[in-house]
Amino acid sequence: MAYDYESRIRPGKLPHIWCPGCGHGIVMKGLIRAMDTLSLKKEETAIVSGIGCASRLPGYMDCCTLHTAHGRAAAFATGVKLARPEMNVILVGGDGDGTAIGGNHFIHACRRNIDMTYIIMNNYIYGMTGGQFSPATPTGHKASTTPYGNPDPAFDIVKLAIGAGATFVARGTAYHANQIDKLIAEAIQHKGFSVVEILDDCPTTYGRRNKYKSVVEMMNRLKDVAVPVKAAEKMSAEQLEGKILTGVLHKVERPEYCDEYAKVIERAGGNK
Amino acid sequence: MSKKVAFLQGNEAAAHGALYAGCKFFAGYPITPSTEVAEVMSAELPKVGGKFIQMEDEIGAMAALLGGALAGKKALTSTSGPGLSLKQELIGYGCIAEIPCVVFNVMRGGPSTGMPTGPSQSDVMCARWGTHGDHAAIALMPASVQECYDMVVRAFNLAETYRMPVFVMPDEIVAHMRERIEFREPGELEVIDRAAPSVPPSEYKPYDTTFGDVPPLAAFGSGYKFHVTGLNKLPDGFPTTKAEYVQAEEERQLRKVYAKVDDIVEFEEFQLDDAEICVVAYGSTSRSARYAVNEARAQGIKAGMFRIKTFWPFPDKQIKALADKVKGFIVPEMNLGMCSIEVERCAQGKAQILGINRVDGEPVNPEQILEKMKEVK
């Protein structure tokens, strides 16, 4: 299918700010394909972000876009969605924005199961500020603030989302570009809070410090570690050592927040 | 038909004032001594099809508030000192992105946890200077339960008119005391709704100053699509670092308020015509001040009161004029001298300034004010 990329991008807002080799543009293309596939109306769609490289994405998209403060995308978006449940609300951002400073809003959006889709571009680092370690940086890895190796353990964002109550959780990678739009489209169609983690790369502030010689090497790593969840069923524990599952990893039905609030209004007699 | 009257707390009255103003969205986080506002809103908003959400933390409540406001709803939050501190980054976001909303902040002791159930007036500077960067501020100071109701209505009008967060700041005494209040009849108080854009979506820019210093704000989901950011921005809402735009935008965001200061600043002059002593007071402290002025007059002392109803913008012009007339100002307040700083700035050394400052959880009483009058020379 031919996708209409141009009509979804705001006139005059490219080029983007992302470095050569960054995967965020691949994710944005996937988001555009998903929105195009679902024929989401621009005026009825809000894309909300926090602060960071990934959070600059909304500015390039031709719809209602809200570039909030660091970590606060999920909380702003909750306000927009509750005020106008008929809108499609999509959140985008990075691993630091979403799981450190925004971690509280993230888990509570999962808990409420409010019908929004959160795309987390996980490049394991705070890129915009120059490469400090995030809650997703693997233990032992180098960042500008872990010159002797990172002593912190990392979050598994998928497990975090499932544990907090998200009803749709998927993972893809920037290498597997053709899968991204399908995961995002399914997430948007899911009724409830959906999380799509895209494993991404930051050659500028993460790759160089961690001995990746090139963007190609970083992309090849994503290709090598990713195992589709279906394929994993046939693999042994040994074979899965060091691998990361991709695809739709969690999908359940649970009452959605705005629907539940509509019942509150009903009980209070507010529909008169 | 007789008016609906009730015996309410200031906090409860504030919630009913918000409903009168057409508030349809509340986001908050529980905090003493403001929680009754949230409790009433949680019960009343769904009755009118409005939305109430208790968020996971104070800044999250401010974020959801701004999101709801951007989606076109009149939006209220309530909080108190520590919560006001936590909300500050996004109060600044509301200022720079120009999103109307009302922050009802009940003043308790501080800093930090301080005295959660004790009265205070020590958040007044936090409302003005709490968030970083240059910005205008509007803060109203109710002194009665009726004023909690009426000033919340006015705060919504100011927020929608000037497209910014507006504070209503009772001290804990005003917030928790019970008085008889009248529910306003429809049409009795002015209710200002947000100005809708006059241009079609294809031509709309959220910060287009050809429409004046307060450009109309469209709502997300109303057919308009646009960009909102906390970065310094161009008329179309997109970020810029171009010096001429940043300077002009920052100046406009102050000018939109300070050019209209005479419309915004409200105050009460009590027994000031021939006064030699002027008590400058606000909130519950003004009730002690009124009593003290009456007592002083009975004793032949020429005292009066200037009651601040709009704390920000500060009534500079009025205090300056009084400084030329009176011998001295007495500034009683439940903090260690915040309003005093402003009175000193305006008086420019032309009159004596005596503070009465209590932070022990007790109100300033009339006897203290009467006693202080003896020190005016």
XYZ file of C-alpha atoms in Angstrom:
649
model
C 0.000 0.000 0.000
C 1.188 3.483 -0.807
C 1.260 5.786 2.189
C 0.634 9.490 2.075
C 3.544 10.668 4.192
C 3.555 14.240 2.988
C -0.001 15.088 3.943
C 0.670 14.011 7.546
C 3.764 16.194 7.941
C 3.363 19.865 8.793
C 4.361 22.030 5.862
C 7.694 23.756 6.373
C 8.669 21.945 9.581
C 11.316 19.613 8.173
C 14.235 19.007 8.368
C 13.959 17.457 11.810
C 16.494 17.933 14.600
C 17.569 14.287 14.849
C 21.175 13.234 14.208
C 22.169 11.107 11.207
C 21.634 7.476 12.160
C 19.032 8.160 14.867
C 16.048 5.835 14.692
C 13.405 8.364 15.742
C 12.629 9.208 12.117
C 11.961 5.521 11.414
C 9.473 5.499 14.291
C 7.824 8.678 13.001
C 7.390 7.088 9.579
C 5.847 4.063 11.263
C 3.468 6.306 13.186
C 2.482 8.090 9.968
C 1.779 4.754 8.258
C -0.322 3.644 11.224
C -2.302 6.901 11.243
C -2.754 6.679 7.497
C -3.882 3.056 7.683
C -6.465 3.937 10.323
C -7.442 7.160 8.479
C -7.125 9.141 11.724
C -8.513 12.635 11.249
C -5.913 15.313 11.948
C -8.299 17.598 13.821
C -9.440 14.739 16.025
C -5.978 13.453 16.871
C -3.667 14.858 19.535
C -0.013 13.879 19.742
C 1.450 14.739 23.126
C 5.086 14.593 24.222
C 7.423 15.587 27.019
C 10.970 16.855 26.600
C 13.864 15.272 24.767
C 14.868 14.307 21.246
C 11.945 11.910 20.748
C 9.574 14.471 22.225
C 10.247 16.811 19.312
C 8.264 14.452 17.067
C 4.816 16.090 17.490
C 6.003 19.360 15.957
C 6.533 17.626 12.625
C 3.074 16.063 12.553
C 0.068 17.847 11.088
C -2.572 17.450 13.804
C -3.228 18.793 17.322
C 0.195 18.642 18.931
C 1.240 19.353 22.480
C 4.911 19.508 23.441
C 4.704 19.639 27.236
C 7.281 19.770 30.034
C 9.799 17.071 30.900
C 8.046 13.854 31.900
C 4.532 15.275 31.911
C 3.147 14.040 28.596
C 0.969 11.323 30.125
C -0.553 13.721 32.670
C -1.304 16.471 30.111
C -2.677 13.835 27.736
C -4.915 12.442 30.487
C -6.460 15.901 30.818
C -7.014 16.215 27.062
C -8.497 12.724 26.772
C -10.806 13.021 29.777
C -12.022 16.431 28.554
C -12.590 15.093 25.027
C -12.839 11.291 25.030
C -13.746 11.330 21.336
C -10.195 12.406 20.419
C -7.445 9.972 19.494
C -4.596 10.694 21.891
C -1.093 9.447 21.140
C 1.898 10.016 23.407
C 5.479 9.922 22.218
C 8.742 10.302 24.067
C 11.986 8.766 25.165
C 13.044 6.379 27.907
C 14.348 9.055 30.301
C 11.331 11.319 29.880
C 8.866 8.473 30.247
C 10.355 6.223 32.917
C 12.381 8.583 35.139
C 10.870 12.053 35.563
C 7.615 10.880 34.001
C 7.570 7.455 35.636
C 4.764 8.259 38.034
C 2.442 9.540 35.306
C 3.359 6.535 33.148
C 2.392 3.906 35.716
C -0.804 5.715 36.664
C -1.904 6.048 33.043
C -1.370 2.274 32.820
C -3.367 1.754 36.017
C -6.289 3.908 34.850
C -6.331 2.131 31.496
C -7.248 5.392 29.807
C -7.654 4.938 26.072
C -4.394 6.397 24.768
C -1.341 4.988 23.003
C 2.140 5.632 24.339
C 5.084 5.143 21.985
C 8.343 5.028 23.955
C 11.474 5.354 21.871
C 14.047 3.619 24.033
C 17.577 4.551 22.999
C 18.970 3.813 26.480
C 20.169 7.353 27.075
C 19.313 11.020 27.616
C 20.310 12.187 24.140
C 19.337 15.832 24.094
C 21.370 16.703 27.183
C 24.407 14.914 25.832
C 24.273 11.288 26.899
C 23.554 10.817 30.596
C 22.366 7.393 31.765
C 18.635 6.781 31.986
C 16.588 4.152 33.852
C 16.873 2.089 30.653
C 20.678 2.193 30.361
C 22.014 -1.358 30.864
C 24.154 -1.976 33.942
C 27.823 -1.475 33.252
C 27.356 0.653 30.170
C 28.986 4.017 29.708
C 27.240 7.347 29.736
C 28.541 10.864 30.322
C 27.552 10.492 33.993
C 28.675 6.867 34.341
C 32.306 7.152 33.211
C 33.204 3.986 35.172
C 30.187 2.039 33.966
C 26.560 2.292 35.043
C 25.981 0.896 38.563
C 22.175 1.066 38.187
C 19.997 -1.810 37.045
C 17.675 -0.983 34.131
C 13.904 -1.062 33.865
C 12.270 -3.570 31.564
C 9.715 -1.113 30.169
C 7.406 -3.856 28.902
C 7.260 -5.552 32.303
C 6.802 -2.172 33.980
C 3.821 -1.380 31.764
C 2.243 -4.799 32.248
C 2.796 -4.672 35.998
C 1.227 -1.228 36.228
C -1.890 -2.364 34.388
C -1.521 -1.402 30.722
C -3.886 -3.594 28.698
C -1.861 -3.653 25.471
C 1.925 -3.827 25.486
C 4.125 -4.372 22.451
C 7.776 -4.038 21.572
C 9.477 -3.439 18.271
C 12.794 -2.099 17.098
C 13.947 0.668 14.796
C 15.561 -2.039 12.652
C 12.267 -3.836 12.088
C 10.745 -0.780 10.429
C 7.911 -2.590 8.701
C 6.611 -3.952 11.967
C 6.420 -0.571 13.728
C 3.329 0.708 11.938
C 1.487 -2.559 12.524
C 2.237 -2.527 16.257
C 1.221 1.136 16.565
C -1.955 0.650 14.535
C -2.996 -2.295 16.685
C -2.195 -0.295 19.817
C -4.308 2.659 18.668
C -7.199 0.337 17.850
C -6.992 -1.279 21.266
C -9.475 0.166 23.760
C -7.447 1.104 26.837
C -3.934 2.250 27.621
C -1.513 0.784 25.109
C 2.264 0.938 25.279
C 4.588 0.379 22.335
C 8.269 0.315 23.208
C 10.519 0.770 20.202
C 14.142 -0.158 20.840
C 16.037 2.625 19.183
C 19.588 3.797 18.764
C 21.517 6.907 19.660
C 24.810 6.691 17.802
C 25.846 10.186 18.870
C 25.706 9.959 22.665
C 25.353 6.236 23.398
C 26.886 4.292 20.545
C 30.238 5.994 20.548
C 30.702 5.628 24.305
C 29.815 1.943 24.168
C 32.148 0.848 21.389
C 29.662 0.663 18.554
C 31.737 1.475 15.499
C 28.829 2.529 13.325
C 25.087 3.024 13.074
C 24.991 -0.158 11.019
C 26.501 -2.062 13.928
C 23.867 -0.627 16.286
C 21.084 -1.570 13.905
C 22.526 -5.051 13.455
C 22.499 -5.478 17.214
C 18.775 -4.676 17.251
C 18.288 -7.200 14.458
C 20.261 -9.862 16.340
C 18.724 -9.517 19.795
C 15.106 -9.265 18.698
C 13.093 -12.463 18.741
C 9.435 -12.413 17.667
C 7.279 -13.648 20.514
C 5.859 -16.461 18.337
C 9.334 -17.715 17.407
C 10.363 -17.588 21.062
C 7.739 -20.190 21.929
C 9.790 -22.779 20.085
C 13.126 -21.710 21.556
C 14.897 -23.026 24.649
C 15.881 -20.910 27.615
C 19.495 -21.147 26.458
C 18.603 -19.969 22.997
C 16.700 -17.029 24.471
C 19.620 -15.929 26.645
C 20.347 -12.261 25.867
C 17.448 -12.001 23.441
C 14.609 -9.467 23.608
C 11.050 -10.445 22.735
C 9.236 -8.370 20.141
C 5.674 -8.207 18.909
C 2.436 -7.936 20.881
C 3.446 -9.183 24.324
C 0.322 -8.466 26.347
C -3.283 -7.884 25.406
C -6.198 -8.076 27.817
C -9.598 -6.448 28.185
C -10.341 -4.259 31.191
C -12.757 -1.358 31.787
C -11.494 1.858 30.214
C -11.199 5.034 32.286
C -13.323 7.454 30.235
C -16.055 4.819 29.916
C -15.979 4.344 33.679
C -16.177 8.105 34.218
C -19.176 8.249 31.879
C -20.834 5.845 34.317
C -19.994 8.213 37.187
C -21.792 10.982 35.305
C -24.706 8.627 34.722
C -24.892 7.747 38.430
C -24.728 11.436 39.388
C -27.590 12.219 37.025
C -25.443 14.400 34.779
C -26.831 13.115 31.495
C -30.149 14.876 31.921
C -38.204 34.338 44.627
C -35.766 34.462 47.489
C -32.132 33.725 46.908
C -30.599 30.388 47.731
C -28.536 30.866 50.868
C -26.275 28.433 52.653
C -23.922 28.168 55.596
C -20.666 27.085 54.021
C -16.914 26.917 54.371
C -14.784 29.092 52.118
C -13.526 26.000 50.328
C -17.059 24.769 49.643
C -18.139 28.206 48.464
C -15.176 28.346 46.086
C -16.312 25.101 44.438
C -19.820 26.486 43.967
C -18.363 29.693 42.534
C -16.447 27.616 40.002
C -19.638 25.823 38.971
C -21.397 29.193 38.589
C -18.558 30.319 36.296
C -19.082 27.266 34.089
C -16.156 25.181 35.285
C -16.389 21.712 33.722
C -13.017 20.250 34.636
C -11.180 19.719 37.899
C -7.820 18.017 38.386
C -6.297 17.901 41.835
C -4.388 16.032 44.484
C -5.479 15.775 48.136
C -3.857 18.324 50.421
C -4.873 19.945 53.672
C -6.356 22.548 54.063
C -7.873 22.717 50.568
C -9.313 19.231 50.118
C -12.967 20.263 50.528
C -12.790 22.022 47.166
C -11.937 18.704 45.507
C -14.581 16.879 47.502
C -17.354 19.241 46.431
C -16.169 19.233 42.808
C -16.064 15.414 42.750
C -19.712 15.391 43.811
C -21.007 18.317 41.762
C -19.124 18.200 38.446
C -20.567 14.890 37.198
C -24.054 16.258 37.883
C -23.475 18.834 35.159
C -21.594 16.497 32.839
C -18.221 17.843 33.986
C -15.091 15.847 34.697
C -13.221 15.404 37.974
C -9.916 13.595 38.207
C -7.696 12.963 41.186
C -4.193 12.743 39.772
C -1.159 10.877 41.073
C 0.672 13.983 42.253
C 0.479 17.772 42.340
C 2.354 18.496 39.130
C 0.348 15.779 37.398
C -2.809 17.561 38.506
C -1.493 20.807 37.034
C -0.644 18.982 33.791
C -4.089 17.391 33.511
C -5.619 20.792 34.303
C -3.750 22.405 31.420
C -4.681 19.497 29.133
C -8.365 19.852 30.022
C -8.188 23.625 29.566
C -6.524 23.226 26.179
C -9.351 20.903 25.210
C -11.680 23.861 25.797
C -12.913 23.368 29.353
C -12.943 25.920 32.146
C -10.595 24.210 34.560
C -9.951 24.457 38.311
C -7.432 22.945 40.686
C -7.056 23.421 44.418
C -3.938 23.056 46.492
C -1.892 24.463 49.351
C 1.729 25.551 49.940
C 3.666 22.325 49.263
C 1.375 21.597 46.336
C 1.867 25.110 45.013
C 5.627 24.523 45.110
C 5.237 21.247 43.221
C 2.997 22.790 40.563
C 5.329 25.656 39.772
C 7.010 24.348 36.623
C 3.658 23.890 34.953
C 2.248 27.168 36.238
C 5.063 28.612 34.151
C 3.972 26.385 31.270
C 0.472 27.828 31.577
C 1.981 31.319 31.475
C 4.183 30.841 28.403
C 1.736 28.668 26.470
C -1.085 31.013 27.600
C -3.608 28.457 28.828
C -6.439 29.777 31.014
C -7.102 28.010 34.316
C -7.729 28.786 37.990
C -5.491 27.686 40.865
C -7.225 27.900 44.258
C -4.414 27.846 46.818
C -5.193 27.774 50.521
C -2.323 29.257 52.522
C -1.010 27.188 55.422
C 2.237 27.413 57.367
C 5.539 26.726 55.632
C 8.182 26.300 54.320
C 7.899 22.615 53.414
C 5.260 20.708 55.393
C 5.160 23.507 57.949
C 1.862 23.635 59.792
C -0.703 21.886 57.586
C -3.728 22.880 59.627
C -2.524 26.325 60.698
C -3.342 29.557 58.878
C -0.740 31.545 57.029
C -0.356 34.135 54.305
C 3.108 33.096 53.290
C 2.417 31.904 49.722
C 1.877 35.366 48.274
C 5.410 35.650 46.908
C 5.290 32.038 45.711
C 2.313 32.956 43.533
C 4.249 35.867 42.057
C 7.747 34.467 41.751
C 7.452 30.715 42.295
C 7.926 29.618 38.722
C 11.146 30.503 36.955
C 11.368 33.124 34.249
C 9.597 36.416 33.646
C 5.832 36.244 33.655
C 2.818 38.197 34.829
C 0.705 37.019 37.754
C -2.853 37.617 38.881
C -3.773 36.621 42.446
C -7.002 37.415 44.310
C -7.333 37.462 48.116
C -10.772 36.621 49.509
C -11.555 37.755 53.053
C -14.922 36.045 53.452
C -16.786 32.941 52.401
C -18.892 34.987 49.968
C -15.701 36.355 48.452
C -14.360 32.826 47.958
C -17.403 32.227 45.750
C -17.352 35.578 43.979
C -13.599 35.757 43.479
C -13.453 32.300 41.925
C -16.036 33.499 39.389
C -13.901 36.573 38.745
C -10.733 34.477 38.557
C -12.280 32.438 35.729
C -13.216 35.668 33.956
C -9.665 36.977 34.317
C -8.134 33.655 33.238
C -10.266 33.537 30.111
C -9.802 37.241 29.346
C -6.031 37.261 29.749
C -5.417 33.623 28.763
C -3.332 32.609 31.759
C -3.428 30.791 35.101
C -5.057 32.932 37.813
C -4.705 32.350 41.565
C -7.298 32.682 44.303
C -5.471 32.589 47.645
C -7.459 32.445 50.858
C -5.605 31.878 54.105
C -6.686 28.779 55.998
C -9.020 30.813 58.238
C -11.059 32.100 55.292
C -10.979 28.668 53.644
C -12.310 26.817 56.693
C -14.579 29.277 58.470
C -18.313 29.017 57.948
C -20.486 31.972 57.015
C -23.810 32.597 55.401
C -23.456 33.016 51.679
C -25.792 33.731 48.807
C -25.669 31.595 45.708
C -25.662 34.034 42.818
C -28.573 34.092 40.406
C -27.814 33.461 36.727
C -26.783 36.801 35.260
C -26.082 38.378 38.637
C -22.326 38.086 38.210
C -20.593 38.512 34.902
C -19.354 35.247 33.379
C -16.824 35.581 30.580
C -16.306 32.686 28.196
C -13.212 32.122 26.110
C -13.047 34.174 22.930
C -13.360 31.837 19.935
C -11.085 32.353 16.935
C -12.626 34.516 14.229
C -10.621 32.862 11.464
C -11.124 29.408 9.918
C -8.807 26.566 10.987
C -6.636 26.944 7.886
C -5.669 30.493 8.895
C -5.474 30.009 12.654
C -2.328 30.748 14.648
C -2.521 30.392 18.440
C -0.285 33.415 19.141
C -1.295 35.713 16.310
C -0.898 39.202 17.785
C -2.737 40.851 14.903
C -5.701 40.011 17.143
C -4.211 41.983 20.019
C -2.106 41.172 23.052
C -4.390 38.255 23.940
C -4.873 36.198 20.765
C -7.897 33.854 20.793
C -7.234 30.279 21.884
C -8.917 27.500 19.944
C -9.676 24.196 21.632
C -8.143 20.854 20.747
C -10.887 18.741 19.247
C -12.920 21.704 17.969
C -11.788 21.457 14.349
C -8.631 23.519 14.826
C -5.204 21.903 14.724
C -2.186 23.704 16.087
C 1.000 23.275 18.071
C 1.577 24.163 21.724
C 4.979 24.141 23.401
C 6.712 25.449 26.507
C 9.537 26.770 24.362
C 9.689 30.379 23.275
C 7.570 30.411 20.194
C 6.504 32.076 16.975
C 2.925 33.268 16.319
C 2.135 29.802 14.886
C 3.191 28.155 18.149
C 6.439 26.647 16.878
C 9.718 27.074 18.732
C 12.090 29.883 17.941
C 15.320 31.276 19.329
C 15.174 34.381 17.165
C 15.972 37.269 19.487
C 13.384 39.688 18.149
C 10.540 37.204 18.565
C 11.561 36.017 22.024
C 11.952 39.548 23.376
C 8.672 40.742 21.864
C 6.715 37.704 23.067
C 8.035 37.916 26.617
C 7.215 41.619 26.741
C 3.738 41.037 25.343
C 3.001 38.427 27.982
C 3.713 40.997 30.689
C 2.043 43.857 28.823
C -1.225 41.983 28.344
C -1.697 42.137 32.119
C 0.099 45.303 33.205
C -1.485 47.503 30.523
C -4.850 46.519 32.012
C -3.866 46.897 35.636
C -6.695 49.360 36.371
C -9.244 46.796 35.165
C -7.670 43.986 37.148
C -6.756 45.560 40.503
C -9.631 45.649 42.980
C -9.378 46.982 46.524
C -11.459 48.398 49.346
C -10.817 51.737 51.036
C -12.194 51.862 54.573
C -12.132 55.099 56.602
C -9.233 56.394 54.564
C -10.463 59.914 53.679
C -8.784 61.683 56.581
C -6.619 58.810 57.793
C -3.150 59.438 59.173
C -2.573 55.740 59.760
C -3.302 53.263 56.997
C -3.535 49.561 57.777
C -2.785 47.554 54.623
C -4.378 44.146 55.043
C -5.742 41.184 53.095
C -7.584 37.947 53.759
C -8.671 37.150 57.304
C -6.163 39.679 58.633
C -8.278 42.446 57.103
C -11.136 41.413 59.403
C -8.948 42.098 62.443
C -7.802 45.309 60.799
C -11.389 46.504 60.266
C -12.158 45.875 63.921
C -8.998 47.713 64.980
C -9.791 50.702 62.763
C -13.285 50.979 64.243
C -11.816 50.821 67.756
C -9.199 53.430 66.872
C -11.822 55.775 65.457
C -13.811 55.387 68.707
C -10.674 56.497 70.523
C -10.213 59.488 68.205
C -7.301 58.004 66.253
C -7.473 58.780 62.536
C -6.938 55.291 61.200
C -8.196 53.599 58.057
C -7.685 50.424 56.085
C -6.632 49.708 52.541
C -7.856 46.169 51.883
C -6.041 44.353 49.124
C -8.436 42.251 47.051
C -6.084 41.823 44.094
C -2.642 41.100 45.495
C -1.048 40.617 42.051
C -0.744 42.879 40.202
C 0.005 44.804 43.381
C -1.976 48.048 43.843
C 1.135 50.171 43.286
C -0.687 53.317 42.226
C -3.006 53.326 45.226
C -0.273 52.677 47.790
C 1.932 55.353 46.208
C -0.910 57.890 46.509
C -1.552 56.897 50.122
C 2.141 57.272 50.962
C 1.845 60.973 50.122
C -1.121 61.327 52.480
C -0.559 59.201 55.582
C 2.055 59.281 58.312
C 2.470 55.564 58.440
C 1.393 52.174 57.143
C 0.752 49.200 59.382
C 1.022 45.910 57.518
C -0.319 42.987 59.558
C 0.169 39.610 57.914
C 0.627 35.950 58.739
C 4.163 35.772 57.363
C 7.465 37.427 58.218
C 6.964 40.433 55.962
C 5.948 39.813 52.374
C 3.295 42.438 51.719
C 5.532 44.840 53.670
C 8.176 44.550 50.954
C 5.670 45.645 48.348
C 4.356 48.502 50.478
C 7.941 49.664 51.056
C 8.617 49.524 47.320
C 5.555 51.662 46.594
C 5.948 54.085 49.532
C 9.498 54.974 48.479
C 10.391 56.159 51.956
C 7.575 58.697 52.134
C 5.796 57.091 55.094
C 6.677 54.983 58.082
C 6.048 51.246 57.602
C 5.390 48.950 60.558
C 4.845 45.238 60.090
C 2.964 42.906 62.392
C 4.121 39.442 61.540
C 2.782 36.201 62.964
C 3.803 32.742 61.837
C 2.776 30.893 64.999
C -0.468 29.552 63.589
C -2.541 32.254 65.273
C -4.270 35.138 63.512
C -3.135 38.722 63.928
C -5.636 40.088 66.428
C -7.150 43.597 66.572
C -5.355 44.448 69.840
C -1.979 43.948 68.165
C -2.952 46.325 65.402
C -4.294 48.942 67.842
C -1.112 48.683 69.893
C 1.039 49.123 66.812
C -0.775 52.349 65.934
C 0.914 53.977 68.947
C 4.278 53.550 67.193
C 3.280 55.667 64.210
C 5.030 58.997 64.486
